[in-house]
DNA sequence: AAATCAATGTTAGAATTCTAACTAGTTTGT
DNA sequence: ACAAACTAGTTAGAATTCTAACATTGATTT
């Protein structure tokens, strides 16, 4: 007899497969000469700008060292800019440039469209359950962050 | 006013952060000289052996080319073996060796223990909701796979 | 105020992953 | 039977990510 915790641990291992299925096809859309991390960073910035770099690296799930590389490339392409924060000189806030905003809006729309297509085969009731499940996960993020 | 699909697309971007929070600390546990992918492959094999390599690469969410590298290293370490499948000579089924079984059981237990610790701060009701959400996602995987 | 400790971001080199081309085996259609 | 199209796995080189050490700044302690 397994407790909830064991079941959760078991199910955690399946999430990458879920992501793979939900996002299949969007790599192709990413082909504005963007890597996956660049693509996702632009979307994250499109949804919330001006936060320190560490926040975006955590959102991506990559190390801060790796994210420096991603940010460097986006900056070279003229899509984002680093802005030192006034209240803490260690931190660099990220913002989209005008060019970056245009591209971010486009790929965010494509990303959403792609997910729509991928779940188009689901029944309405299954889509509703999925939405509810993802909301729970999003809420759990907040609960887990509080502790840290 | 957003539809469920737009909300789902929005929330998909948060999942990597969720994984990061749920698994934080388990990288340290992985330090039996295993990379993250080797670690996760051993756990996947511990839960289900004998399937072709492509299945495990999809579970991991990496390309088949990358998975060849992972499997090579696990084989060099004497933890798994490739076995050509009889019904389809292209396919290589993966199995744990005895040594691999012992290690896989250990790290799977550590992995579960680590997740337990990470969610120990949640209320029982939140844990139940999380379990339910992950079950929904697991079920959605099956629904999406059918289509393919 | 000084010292110590922690957090942010960068760097360099190693490890991992990706993409595309390739081999070999399977399936389909004729 | 055979050719074309497809699938599973490997390979090589490029791109990305990781780890550990570092410099700078901020927070805490004394």
Coordinates of N, CA and C in Angstrom, one line a residue, chain A residues 126-138, chain B residues 4 7-8 11 129 132-133 136:
Chain A
X126 N -11.8 16.5 -20.7 CA -10.4 16.2 -20.4 C -9.6 17.5 -20.3
X127 N -9.9 18.4 -21.2 CA -9.2 19.7 -21.3 C -9.5 20.4 -20.0
X128 N -10.7 20.4 -19.5 CA -11.0 21.1 -18.2 C -10.2 20.5 -17.1
X129 N -10.2 19.2 -17.0 CA -9.4 18.5 -16.0 C -8.0 18.9 -16.0
X130 N -7.4 18.9 -17.3 CA -6.0 19.3 -17.4 C -5.8 20.7 -16.9
X131 N -6.6 21.6 -17.3 CA -6.5 23.0 -16.8 C -6.5 23.0 -15.3
X132 N -7.4 22.3 -14.7 CA -7.5 22.3 -13.2 C -6.2 21.7 -12.6
X133 N -5.7 20.6 -13.2 CA -4.4 20.0 -12.7 C -3.3 20.9 -12.8
X134 N -3.2 21.7 -13.9 CA -2.0 22.6 -14.1 C -2.2 23.8 -13.1
X135 N -3.4 24.2 -12.8 CA -3.6 25.2 -11.8 C -3.1 24.8 -10.5
X136 N -3.4 23.5 -10.1 CA -3.0 23.0 -8.9 C -1.4 23.0 -8.8
X137 N -0.8 22.6 -9.9 CA 0.7 22.6 -9.9 C 1.2 24.0 -9.7
X138 N 0.6 24.9 -10.4 CA 1.0 26.3 -10.3 C 0.9 26.8 -8.9
Chain B
X4 N -9.7 27.8 -22.0 CA -8.9 26.8 -21.3 C -7.5 26.6 -22.0
X7 N -5.0 29.2 -21.2 CA -4.6 29.1 -19.8 C -3.6 28.0 -19.7
X8 N -3.9 26.9 -20.4 CA -3.0 25.7 -20.4 C -1.7 26.1 -20.9
X11 N 0.2 28.0 -18.4 CA 0.7 27.3 -17.3 C 1.8 26.2 -17.7
X129 N -4.3 17.1 -3.3 CA -4.7 17.7 -4.5 C -3.5 17.6 -5.5
X132 N -3.7 14.1 -7.0 CA -4.7 14.1 -8.0 C -4.3 14.8 -9.3
X133 N -3.7 15.9 -9.2 CA -3.3 16.7 -10.4 C -2.3 15.9 -11.2
X136 N -3.9 13.1 -13.1 CA -4.6 13.7 -14.3 C -3.6 13.8 -15.4

